[in-house]
Coordinates of C-alpha atoms and ligand atoms in Angstrom, one line a residue:
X1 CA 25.1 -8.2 15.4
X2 CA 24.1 -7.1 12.3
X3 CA 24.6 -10.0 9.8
X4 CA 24.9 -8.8 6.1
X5 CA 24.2 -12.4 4.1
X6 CA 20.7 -12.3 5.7
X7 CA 19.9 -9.4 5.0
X8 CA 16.7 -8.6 3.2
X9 CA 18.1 -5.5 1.0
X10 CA 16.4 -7.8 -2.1
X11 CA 12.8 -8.1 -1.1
X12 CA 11.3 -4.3 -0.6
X13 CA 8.6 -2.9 -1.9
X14 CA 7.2 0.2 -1.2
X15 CA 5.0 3.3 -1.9
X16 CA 6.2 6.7 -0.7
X17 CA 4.8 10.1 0.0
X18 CA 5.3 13.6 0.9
X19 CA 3.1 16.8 1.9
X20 CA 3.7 20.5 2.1
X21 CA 0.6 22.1 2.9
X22 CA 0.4 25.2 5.3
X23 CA -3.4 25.5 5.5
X24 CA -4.3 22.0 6.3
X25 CA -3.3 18.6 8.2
X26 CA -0.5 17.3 6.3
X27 CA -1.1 13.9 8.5
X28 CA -4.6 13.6 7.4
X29 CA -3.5 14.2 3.4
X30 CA -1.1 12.0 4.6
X31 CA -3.3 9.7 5.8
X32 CA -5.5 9.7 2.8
X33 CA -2.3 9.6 0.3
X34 CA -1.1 6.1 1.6
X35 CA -4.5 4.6 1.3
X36 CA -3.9 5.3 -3.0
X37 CA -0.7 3.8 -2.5
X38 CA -1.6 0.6 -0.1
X39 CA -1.0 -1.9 -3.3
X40 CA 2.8 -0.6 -3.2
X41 CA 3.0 -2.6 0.5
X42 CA 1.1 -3.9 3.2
X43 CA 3.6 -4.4 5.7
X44 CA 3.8 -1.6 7.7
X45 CA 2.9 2.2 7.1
X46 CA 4.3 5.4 8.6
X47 CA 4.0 9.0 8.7
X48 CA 6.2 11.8 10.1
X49 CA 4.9 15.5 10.7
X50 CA 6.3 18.5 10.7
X51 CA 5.1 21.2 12.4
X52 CA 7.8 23.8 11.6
X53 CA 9.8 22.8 14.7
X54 CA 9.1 19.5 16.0
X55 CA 9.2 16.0 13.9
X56 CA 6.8 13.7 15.4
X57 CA 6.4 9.7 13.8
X58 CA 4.5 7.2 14.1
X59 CA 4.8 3.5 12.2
X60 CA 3.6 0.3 12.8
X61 CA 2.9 -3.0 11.3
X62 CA 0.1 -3.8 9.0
X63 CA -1.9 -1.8 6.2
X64 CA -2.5 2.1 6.9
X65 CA -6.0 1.9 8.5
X66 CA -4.3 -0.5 11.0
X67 CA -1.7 1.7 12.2
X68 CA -3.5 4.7 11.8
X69 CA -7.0 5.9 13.3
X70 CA -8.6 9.0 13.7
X71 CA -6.4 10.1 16.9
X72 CA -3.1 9.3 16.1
X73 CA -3.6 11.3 13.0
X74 CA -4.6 14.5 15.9
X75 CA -1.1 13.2 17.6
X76 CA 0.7 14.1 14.6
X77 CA 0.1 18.4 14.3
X78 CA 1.9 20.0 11.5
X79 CA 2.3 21.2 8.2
X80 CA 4.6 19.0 6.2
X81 CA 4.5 15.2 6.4
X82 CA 6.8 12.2 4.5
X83 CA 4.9 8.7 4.6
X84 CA 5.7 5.2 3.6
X85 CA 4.0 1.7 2.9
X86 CA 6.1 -1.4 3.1
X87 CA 5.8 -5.2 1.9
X88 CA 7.9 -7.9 2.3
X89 CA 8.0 -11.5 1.7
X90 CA 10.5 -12.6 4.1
X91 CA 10.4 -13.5 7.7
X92 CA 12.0 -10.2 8.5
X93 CA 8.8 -9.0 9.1
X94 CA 9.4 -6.6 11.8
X95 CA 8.7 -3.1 13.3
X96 CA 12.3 -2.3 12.4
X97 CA 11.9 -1.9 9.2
X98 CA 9.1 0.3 9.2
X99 CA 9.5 3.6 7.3
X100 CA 10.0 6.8 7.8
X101 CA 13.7 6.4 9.4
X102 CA 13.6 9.4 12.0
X103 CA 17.1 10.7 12.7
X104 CA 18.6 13.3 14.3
X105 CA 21.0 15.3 12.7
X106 CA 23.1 18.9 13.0
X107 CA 20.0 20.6 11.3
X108 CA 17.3 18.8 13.4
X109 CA 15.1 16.1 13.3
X110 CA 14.7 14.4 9.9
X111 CA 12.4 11.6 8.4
X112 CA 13.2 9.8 5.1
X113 CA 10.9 7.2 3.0
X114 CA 12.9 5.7 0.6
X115 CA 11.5 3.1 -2.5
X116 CA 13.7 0.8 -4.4
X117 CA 17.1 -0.8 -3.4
X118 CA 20.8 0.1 -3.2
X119 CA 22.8 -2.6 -4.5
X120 CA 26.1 -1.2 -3.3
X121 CA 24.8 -1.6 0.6
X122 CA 28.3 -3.8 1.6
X123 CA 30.7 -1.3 0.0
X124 CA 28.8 1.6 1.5
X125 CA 28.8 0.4 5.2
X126 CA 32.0 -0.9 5.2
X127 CA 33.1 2.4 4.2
X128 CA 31.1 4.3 6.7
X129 CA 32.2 2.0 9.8
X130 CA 35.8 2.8 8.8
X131 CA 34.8 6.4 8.7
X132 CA 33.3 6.2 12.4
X133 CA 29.7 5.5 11.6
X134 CA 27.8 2.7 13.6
X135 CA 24.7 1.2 12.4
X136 CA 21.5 0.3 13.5
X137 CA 20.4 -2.2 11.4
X138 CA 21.2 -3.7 8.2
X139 CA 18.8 -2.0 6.0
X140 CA 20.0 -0.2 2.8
X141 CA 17.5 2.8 3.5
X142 CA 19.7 3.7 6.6
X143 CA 22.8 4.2 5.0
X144 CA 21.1 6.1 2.3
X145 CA 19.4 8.2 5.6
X146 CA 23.2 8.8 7.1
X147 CA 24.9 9.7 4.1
X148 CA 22.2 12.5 3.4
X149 CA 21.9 13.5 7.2
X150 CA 25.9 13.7 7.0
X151 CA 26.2 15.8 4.5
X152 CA 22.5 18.2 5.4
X153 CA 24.5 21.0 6.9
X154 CA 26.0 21.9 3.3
X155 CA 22.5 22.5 2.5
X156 CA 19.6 19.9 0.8
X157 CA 21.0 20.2 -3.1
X158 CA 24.6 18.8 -1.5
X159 CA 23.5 16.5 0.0
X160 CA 21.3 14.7 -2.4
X161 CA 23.9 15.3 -4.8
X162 CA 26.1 13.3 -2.3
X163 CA 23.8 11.0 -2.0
X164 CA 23.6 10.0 -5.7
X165 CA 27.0 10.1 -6.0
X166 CA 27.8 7.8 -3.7
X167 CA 25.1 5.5 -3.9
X168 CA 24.3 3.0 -6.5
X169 CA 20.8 0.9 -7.1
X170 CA 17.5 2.5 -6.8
X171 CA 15.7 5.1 -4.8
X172 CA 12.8 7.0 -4.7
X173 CA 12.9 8.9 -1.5
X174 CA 10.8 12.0 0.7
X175 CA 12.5 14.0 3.1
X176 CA 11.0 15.9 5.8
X177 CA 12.9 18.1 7.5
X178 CA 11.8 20.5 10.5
X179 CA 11.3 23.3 7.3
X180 CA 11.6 21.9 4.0
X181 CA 10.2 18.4 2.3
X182 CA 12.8 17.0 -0.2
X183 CA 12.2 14.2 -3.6
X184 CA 14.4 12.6 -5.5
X185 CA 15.1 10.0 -8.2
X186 CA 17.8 8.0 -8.5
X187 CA 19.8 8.6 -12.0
X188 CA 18.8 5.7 -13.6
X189 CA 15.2 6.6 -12.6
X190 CA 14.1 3.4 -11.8
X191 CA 10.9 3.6 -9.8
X192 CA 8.5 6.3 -9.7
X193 CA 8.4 9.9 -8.4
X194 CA 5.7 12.8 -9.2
X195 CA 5.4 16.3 -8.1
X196 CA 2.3 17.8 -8.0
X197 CA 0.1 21.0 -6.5
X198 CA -1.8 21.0 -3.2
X199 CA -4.6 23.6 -3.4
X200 CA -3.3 26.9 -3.7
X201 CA -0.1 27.1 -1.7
X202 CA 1.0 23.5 -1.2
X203 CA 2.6 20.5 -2.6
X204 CA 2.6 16.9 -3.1
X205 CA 5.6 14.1 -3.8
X206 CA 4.5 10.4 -4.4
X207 CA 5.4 7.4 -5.9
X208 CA 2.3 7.4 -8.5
X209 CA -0.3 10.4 -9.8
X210 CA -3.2 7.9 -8.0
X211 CA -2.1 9.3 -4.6
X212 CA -3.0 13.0 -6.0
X213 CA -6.8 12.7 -7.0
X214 CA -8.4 11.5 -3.7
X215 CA -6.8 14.5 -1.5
X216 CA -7.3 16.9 -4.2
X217 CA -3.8 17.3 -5.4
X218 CA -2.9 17.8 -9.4
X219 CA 0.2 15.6 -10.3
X220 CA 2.3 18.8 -12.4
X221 CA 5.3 16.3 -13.0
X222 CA 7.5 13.0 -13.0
X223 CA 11.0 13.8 -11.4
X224 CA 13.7 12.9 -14.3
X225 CA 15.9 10.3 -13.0
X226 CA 18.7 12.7 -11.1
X227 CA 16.9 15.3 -10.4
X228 CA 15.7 16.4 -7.1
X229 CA 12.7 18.9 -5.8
X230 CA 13.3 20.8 -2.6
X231 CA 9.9 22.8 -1.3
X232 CA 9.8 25.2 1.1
X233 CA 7.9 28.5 2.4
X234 CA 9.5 30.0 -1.0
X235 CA 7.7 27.5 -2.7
X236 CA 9.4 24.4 -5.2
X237 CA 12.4 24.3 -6.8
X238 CA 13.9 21.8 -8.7
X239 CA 17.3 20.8 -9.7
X240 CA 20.1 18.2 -10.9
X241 CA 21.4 15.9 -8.3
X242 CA 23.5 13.7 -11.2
X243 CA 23.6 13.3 -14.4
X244 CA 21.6 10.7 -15.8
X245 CA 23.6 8.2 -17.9
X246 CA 20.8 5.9 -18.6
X247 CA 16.8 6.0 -18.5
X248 CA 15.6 3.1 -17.2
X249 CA 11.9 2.8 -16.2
X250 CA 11.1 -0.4 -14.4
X251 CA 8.9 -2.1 -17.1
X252 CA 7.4 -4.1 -14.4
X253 CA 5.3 -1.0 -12.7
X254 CA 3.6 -0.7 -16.4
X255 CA 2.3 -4.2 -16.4
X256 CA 1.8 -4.9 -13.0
X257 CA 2.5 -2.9 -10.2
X258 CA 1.5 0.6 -10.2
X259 CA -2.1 1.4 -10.1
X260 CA -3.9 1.1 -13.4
X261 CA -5.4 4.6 -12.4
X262 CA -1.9 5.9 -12.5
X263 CA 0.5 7.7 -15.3
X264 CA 3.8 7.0 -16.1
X265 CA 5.9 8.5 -18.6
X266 CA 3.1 10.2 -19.8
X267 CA 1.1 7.3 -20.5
X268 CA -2.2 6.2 -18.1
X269 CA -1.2 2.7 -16.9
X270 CA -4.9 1.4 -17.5
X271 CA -4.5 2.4 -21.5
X272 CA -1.1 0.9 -21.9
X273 CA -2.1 -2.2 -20.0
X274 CA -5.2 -2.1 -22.6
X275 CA -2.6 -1.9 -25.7
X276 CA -0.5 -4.8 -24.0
X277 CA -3.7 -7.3 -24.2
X278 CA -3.8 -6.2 -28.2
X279 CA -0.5 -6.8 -28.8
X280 CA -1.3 -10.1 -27.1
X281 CA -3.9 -10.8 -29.3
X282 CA -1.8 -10.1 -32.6
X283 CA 1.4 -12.1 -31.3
X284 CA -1.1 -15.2 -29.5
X285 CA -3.9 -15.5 -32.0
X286 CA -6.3 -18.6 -30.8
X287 CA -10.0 -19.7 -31.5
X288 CA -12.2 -19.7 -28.5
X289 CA -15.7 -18.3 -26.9
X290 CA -14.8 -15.8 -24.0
X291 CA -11.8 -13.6 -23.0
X292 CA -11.7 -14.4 -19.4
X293 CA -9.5 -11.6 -16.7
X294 CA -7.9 -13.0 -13.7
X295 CA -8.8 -9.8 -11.8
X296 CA -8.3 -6.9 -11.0
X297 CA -5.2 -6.8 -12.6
X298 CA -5.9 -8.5 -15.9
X299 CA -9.4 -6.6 -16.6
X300 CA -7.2 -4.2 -18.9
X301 CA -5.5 -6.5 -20.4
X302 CA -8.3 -8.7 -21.2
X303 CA -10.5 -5.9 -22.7
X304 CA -7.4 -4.7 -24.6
X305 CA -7.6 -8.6 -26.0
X306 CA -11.2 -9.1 -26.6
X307 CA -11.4 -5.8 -28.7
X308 CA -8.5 -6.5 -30.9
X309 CA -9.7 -10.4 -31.3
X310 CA -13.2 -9.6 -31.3
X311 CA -14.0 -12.9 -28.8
X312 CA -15.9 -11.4 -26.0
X313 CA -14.8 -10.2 -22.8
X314 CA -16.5 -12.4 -20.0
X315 CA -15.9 -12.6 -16.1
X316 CA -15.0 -15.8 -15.1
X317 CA -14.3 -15.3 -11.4
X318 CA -15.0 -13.2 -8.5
X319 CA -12.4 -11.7 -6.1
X320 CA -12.9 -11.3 -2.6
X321 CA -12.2 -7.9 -1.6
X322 CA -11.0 -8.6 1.5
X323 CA -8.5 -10.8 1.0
X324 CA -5.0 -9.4 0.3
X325 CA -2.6 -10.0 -2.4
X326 CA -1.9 -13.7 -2.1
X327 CA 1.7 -13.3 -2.1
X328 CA 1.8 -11.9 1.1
X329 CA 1.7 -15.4 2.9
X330 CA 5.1 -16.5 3.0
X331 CA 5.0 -20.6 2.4
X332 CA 4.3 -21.9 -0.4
X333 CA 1.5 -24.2 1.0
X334 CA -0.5 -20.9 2.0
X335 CA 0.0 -19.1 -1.0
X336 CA -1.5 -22.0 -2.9
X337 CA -4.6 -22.0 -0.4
X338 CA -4.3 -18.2 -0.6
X339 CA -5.6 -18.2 -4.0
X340 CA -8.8 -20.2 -3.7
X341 CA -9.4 -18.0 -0.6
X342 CA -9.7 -15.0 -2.9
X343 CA -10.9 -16.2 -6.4
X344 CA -14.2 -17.9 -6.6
X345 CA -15.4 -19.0 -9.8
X346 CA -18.6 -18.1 -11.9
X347 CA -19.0 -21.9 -13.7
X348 CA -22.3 -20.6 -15.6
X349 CA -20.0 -18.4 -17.8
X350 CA -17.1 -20.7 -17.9
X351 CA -19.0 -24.0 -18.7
X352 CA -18.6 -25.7 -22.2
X353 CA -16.5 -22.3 -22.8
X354 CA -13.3 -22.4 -24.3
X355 CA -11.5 -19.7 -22.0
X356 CA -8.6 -17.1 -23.2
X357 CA -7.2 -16.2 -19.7
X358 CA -5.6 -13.4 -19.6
X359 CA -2.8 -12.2 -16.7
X360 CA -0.5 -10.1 -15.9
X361 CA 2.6 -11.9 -15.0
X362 CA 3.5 -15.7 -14.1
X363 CA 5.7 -15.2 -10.9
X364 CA 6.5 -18.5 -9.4
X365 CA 3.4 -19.9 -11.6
X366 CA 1.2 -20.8 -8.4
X367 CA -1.3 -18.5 -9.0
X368 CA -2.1 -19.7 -12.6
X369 CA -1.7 -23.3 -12.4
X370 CA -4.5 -22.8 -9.8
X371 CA -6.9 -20.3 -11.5
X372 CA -6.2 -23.3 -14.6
X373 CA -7.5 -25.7 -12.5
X374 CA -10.4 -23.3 -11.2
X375 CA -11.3 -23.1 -14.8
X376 CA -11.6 -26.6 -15.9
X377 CA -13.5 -27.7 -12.3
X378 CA -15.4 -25.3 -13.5
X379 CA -16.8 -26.8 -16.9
X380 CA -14.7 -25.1 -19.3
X381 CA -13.5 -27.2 -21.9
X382 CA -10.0 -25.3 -23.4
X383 CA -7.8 -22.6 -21.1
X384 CA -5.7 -20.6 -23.1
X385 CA -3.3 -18.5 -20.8
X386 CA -2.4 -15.2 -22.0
X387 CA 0.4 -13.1 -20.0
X388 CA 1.0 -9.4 -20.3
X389 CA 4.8 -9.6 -18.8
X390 CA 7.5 -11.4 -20.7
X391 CA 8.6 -14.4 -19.4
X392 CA 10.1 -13.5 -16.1
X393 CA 13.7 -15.5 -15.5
X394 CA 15.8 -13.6 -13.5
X395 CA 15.7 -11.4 -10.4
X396 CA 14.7 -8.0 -9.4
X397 CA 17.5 -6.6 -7.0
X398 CA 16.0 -3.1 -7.9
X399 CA 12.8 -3.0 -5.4
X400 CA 10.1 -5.3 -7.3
X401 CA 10.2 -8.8 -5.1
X402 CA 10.8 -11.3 -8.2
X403 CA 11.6 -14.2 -6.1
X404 CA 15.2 -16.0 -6.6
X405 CA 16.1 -17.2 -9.9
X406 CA 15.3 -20.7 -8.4
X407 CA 12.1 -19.5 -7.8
X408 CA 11.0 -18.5 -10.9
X409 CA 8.6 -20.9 -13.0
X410 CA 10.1 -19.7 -16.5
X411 CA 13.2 -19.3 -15.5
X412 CA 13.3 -23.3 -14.0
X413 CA 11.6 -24.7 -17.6
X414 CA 10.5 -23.4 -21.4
X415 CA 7.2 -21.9 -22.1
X416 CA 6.2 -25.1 -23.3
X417 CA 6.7 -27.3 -20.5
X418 CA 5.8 -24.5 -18.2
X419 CA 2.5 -24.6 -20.2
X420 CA 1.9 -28.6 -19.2
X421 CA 3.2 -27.7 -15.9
X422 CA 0.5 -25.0 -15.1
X423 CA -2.3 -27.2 -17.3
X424 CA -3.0 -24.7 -20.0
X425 CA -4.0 -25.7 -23.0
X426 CA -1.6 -23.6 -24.9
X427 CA 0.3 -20.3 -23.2
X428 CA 1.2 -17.3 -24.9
X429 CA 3.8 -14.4 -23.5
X430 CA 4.0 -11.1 -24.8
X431 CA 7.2 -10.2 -25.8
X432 CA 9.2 -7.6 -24.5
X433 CA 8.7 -5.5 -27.9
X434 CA 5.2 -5.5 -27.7
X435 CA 4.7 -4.5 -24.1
X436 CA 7.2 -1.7 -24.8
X437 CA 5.1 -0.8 -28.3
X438 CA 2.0 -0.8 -26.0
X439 CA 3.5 1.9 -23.8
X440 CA 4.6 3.5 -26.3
X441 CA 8.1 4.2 -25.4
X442 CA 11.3 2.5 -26.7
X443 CA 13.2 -0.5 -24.9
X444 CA 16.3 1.5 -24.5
X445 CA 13.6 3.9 -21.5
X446 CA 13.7 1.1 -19.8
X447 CA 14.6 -1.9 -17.4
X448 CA 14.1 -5.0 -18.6
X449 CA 16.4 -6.6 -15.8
X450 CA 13.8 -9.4 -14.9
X451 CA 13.0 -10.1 -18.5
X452 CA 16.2 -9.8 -20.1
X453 CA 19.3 -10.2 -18.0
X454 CA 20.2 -7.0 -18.6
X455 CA 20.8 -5.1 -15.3
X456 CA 21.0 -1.0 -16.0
X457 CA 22.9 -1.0 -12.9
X458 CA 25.2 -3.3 -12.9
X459 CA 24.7 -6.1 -9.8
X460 CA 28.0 -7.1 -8.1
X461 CA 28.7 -10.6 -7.5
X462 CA 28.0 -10.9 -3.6
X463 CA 24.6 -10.0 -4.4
X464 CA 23.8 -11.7 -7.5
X465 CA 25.3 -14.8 -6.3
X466 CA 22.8 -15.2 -3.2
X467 CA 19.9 -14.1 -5.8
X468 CA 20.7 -16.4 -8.0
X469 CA 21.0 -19.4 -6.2
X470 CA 18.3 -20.2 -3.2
X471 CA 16.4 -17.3 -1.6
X472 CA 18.7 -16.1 1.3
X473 CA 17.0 -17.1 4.8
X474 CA 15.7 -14.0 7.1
X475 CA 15.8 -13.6 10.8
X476 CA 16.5 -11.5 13.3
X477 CA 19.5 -9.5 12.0
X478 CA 20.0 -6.3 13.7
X479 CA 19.9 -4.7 17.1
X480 CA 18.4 -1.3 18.0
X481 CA 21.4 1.1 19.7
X482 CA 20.8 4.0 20.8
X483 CA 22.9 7.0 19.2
X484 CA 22.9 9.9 17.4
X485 CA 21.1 8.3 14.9
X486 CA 17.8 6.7 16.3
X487 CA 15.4 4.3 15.2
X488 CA 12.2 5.0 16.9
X489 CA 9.8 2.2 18.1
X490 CA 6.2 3.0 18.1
Ligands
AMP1 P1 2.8 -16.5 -8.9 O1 3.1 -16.8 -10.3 O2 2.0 -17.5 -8.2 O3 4.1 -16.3 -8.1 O4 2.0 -15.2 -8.8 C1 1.9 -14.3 -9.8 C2 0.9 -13.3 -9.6 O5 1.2 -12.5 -8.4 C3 0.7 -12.3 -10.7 O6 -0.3 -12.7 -11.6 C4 0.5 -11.0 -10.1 O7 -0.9 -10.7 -10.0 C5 1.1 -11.1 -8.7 N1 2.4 -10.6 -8.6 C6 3.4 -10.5 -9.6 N2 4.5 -9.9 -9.1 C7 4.3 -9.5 -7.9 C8 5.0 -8.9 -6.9 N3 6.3 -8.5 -7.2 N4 4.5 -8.6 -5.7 C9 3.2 -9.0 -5.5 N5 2.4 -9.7 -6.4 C10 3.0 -10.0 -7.6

């Protein structure tokens, strides 16, 4: 049975991909295009290939040299592929999830990789069941699949449009169909999407412009929010799916969670995130030695910081390259063994030193009250913390796993206790205008919903309610069937 208050709709993140190339391996560019977009999730990975006639998948659990080697990549012959990458917190960690869908449909086989969350999910299904339609699990992604593979047969522009029209939240997605690989962007255009060139005659969709450079692809565009790209043998075309009433950028992909090698909105990542740690500096001015990252992803930030105070930048710690985002261990007692597993400290640069430590974002505040700790075991003798994102106090229900409300460290207490409770010395946030000056955009572009309260989209209650309160439990909470529409197991 499908059980809709566990489901884990709330918790996705994801990086997702698609290839057009008729003179080369679309599974190897593939291949090659998931590694640039690993940090997006580390669940599970998947590809689907076209090749013209035949859709062939394969997914699987873990990060994409896990599930993929040299011969499945030879098991997957074609010209057009659509990939995903998926992390999750919860227990629902499970080969059922695992991107692309693969469904049949009137028009043939069809693959979708879809980024973000819907928020309307319940309405939707309930909806669809009345209608006829049976389900196969409860993931959002799968009623965004069947209302698109429903509607295919009035042609790809129809049924994206139908798509946005009916469904409400966010969603990047890639569509492979036997002929044709199809973008688009939600109207709010809340998590990435670029277009790009493949060589000559092909073409590229993905979540960031970092999956582009390493298999030779040129990022020509970002999809505006409502707007979809259909590529074919005639080549790409682009056009409206929905009118956008509101631009909305997750704010969250500029400090954190996009690569800093990547562009958005016109901006490269790594300079913004740069501008953030001088903004930093100018709104959290404070006498010390060395500007300290937590790496990798405070090194902008911290340069950005030391140039604009003039303290010197100086590593502090080294990070295991092995070890994977520390979040991914889903108890508490291993995340907090998590992060001494992959931060060592350098104590020669840190002793007598007092530290400005600059981060990205304070989650659940695990990771800095440990790296605080680090620091002072360490020899230094003051730890200034200095955090790129604005305090983070309510949830994410757009794609970006924030944690629950009772989760989050500054949600639960002010900066100042938060400060005592982590050990700092003193902590400093950046506001939300200055991490919007440093991208150089205006807060109206984007979504603030973690920071502010202010959901673009607005949330209805069921959902909220469950986000708000504990983090909903995960389990087991769908069945495979069998029908029209098939997950396939791999
Ligand atoms: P914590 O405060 O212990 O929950 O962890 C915060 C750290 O986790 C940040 O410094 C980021 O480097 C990283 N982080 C923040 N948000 C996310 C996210 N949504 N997914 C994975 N890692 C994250």
């Amino acid at each position: 049975m499908v059980d809709l208050e566990r489901d884990d709709r709330l918790k996705e993140e994801c990086g997702v991909l698609g290839v057009y190339s008729p003179n080369q391996e679309a599974a190897r560019i593939g291949f090659f295009g998931l590694f640039a977009l690993q940090h997006r999730g580390q669940e599970s990975a998947g590809l689907a290939v076209s090749d013209g006639t035949k859709v062939r998948l394969r997914r699987g659990m873990g990060l994409v040299n896990q599930v993929f080697n040299e011969a499945d990549l030879g098991d997957l012959p074609g010209h057009i592929a659509c990939g995903h990458t998926r992390y999750s917190t919860t227990g629902a960690s499970e080969i059922r999830n695992a991107q692309p869908i693969f469904c049949q449909s009137q028009v043939g086989e069809i693959a979708i990789a879809h980024n973000g969350n819907l928020i309307n999910t319940r309405e939707l299904r309930e909806e669809m069941e009345a209608d006829g339609e049976h389900f196969d699990s409860s993931s959002d992604s799968e009623i965004l699949a069947r209302i698109f593979v429903l509607n295919m047969h009035l042609g790809p522009e129809a049924a994206v449009a139908e798509v946005m029209r009916r469904a409400k939240g966010a969603y990047s997605v890639t569509v492979l169909t036997p002929r044709m690989l199809i973008g688009f962007r939600d109207p709010t255009g809340i998590r990435p999407l670029v277009v790009g060139k493949l060589g000559e005659d092909g073409y590229m969709i993905a979540s960031e412009t970092c999956a582009f450079h390493p298999v030779g692809g040129t990022p020509i565009q970002e999809l505006e929010p409502g707007e979809m790209v259909i590529i074919d043998h005639n080549g790409m075309r682009l056009a409206c799916g929905a009118k956008s009433e509101r631009k909305a950028m997750c704010l969250f992909e500029f400090i954190y969670f996009a690569r800093p090698d990547s562009a958005m909105y016109g901006t490269s990542l790594y300079s913004a995130r740069e501008r953030m740690g001088a903004e930093l500096a100018s709104e959290h001015k404070v006498e010390a030695d060395i500007v300290v990252p937590v790496p990798d992803s405070g090194i902008p930030a911290a340069l950005g910081y030391s140039a604009a105070s003039g303290i010197p930048f100086r590593e502090g710690m080294v990070k295991s390259r092995y070890i994977h985002r520390t979040f991914i261990a889903p108890d508490q007692r291993m995340r907090e063994l998590g992060v001494r597993m992959k931060l060592t400290a350098l104590e020669d640069h840190l002793r007598g030193k007092r530290v400005i430590l600059v981060d990205d974002s304070i989650v659940r505040g695990t990771t800095t009250k440990q790296i605080v700790k680090m620091m002072f075991e360490s020899g230094a003798t003051e730890v200034h913390v200095r955090i790129t994102a604005p305090p983070i106090k309510f949830p994410c229900f757009y794609g970006i796993d924030m944690a629950s409300k009772g989760e989050l460290a500054a949600a639960k207490m002010s900066i100042e206790e938060l400060g005592k409770e982590i050990g700092a010395t003193t902590l400093g946030y950046l506001s939300i205008e200055g991490a919007v000056k440093a991208v150089g955009k205006t807060k109206d572009q984007f979504c603030l919903a973690c920071f502010s309260g202010d959901y673009p989209i607005p949330v209805p209650n069921n959902l909220s309610k469950s986000a708000f309160d504990e983090p909903p439990e995960f389990g087991e909470i769908a069945t495979i069937s069998h029908g029209q529409f098939k997950l396939i197991e791999m």
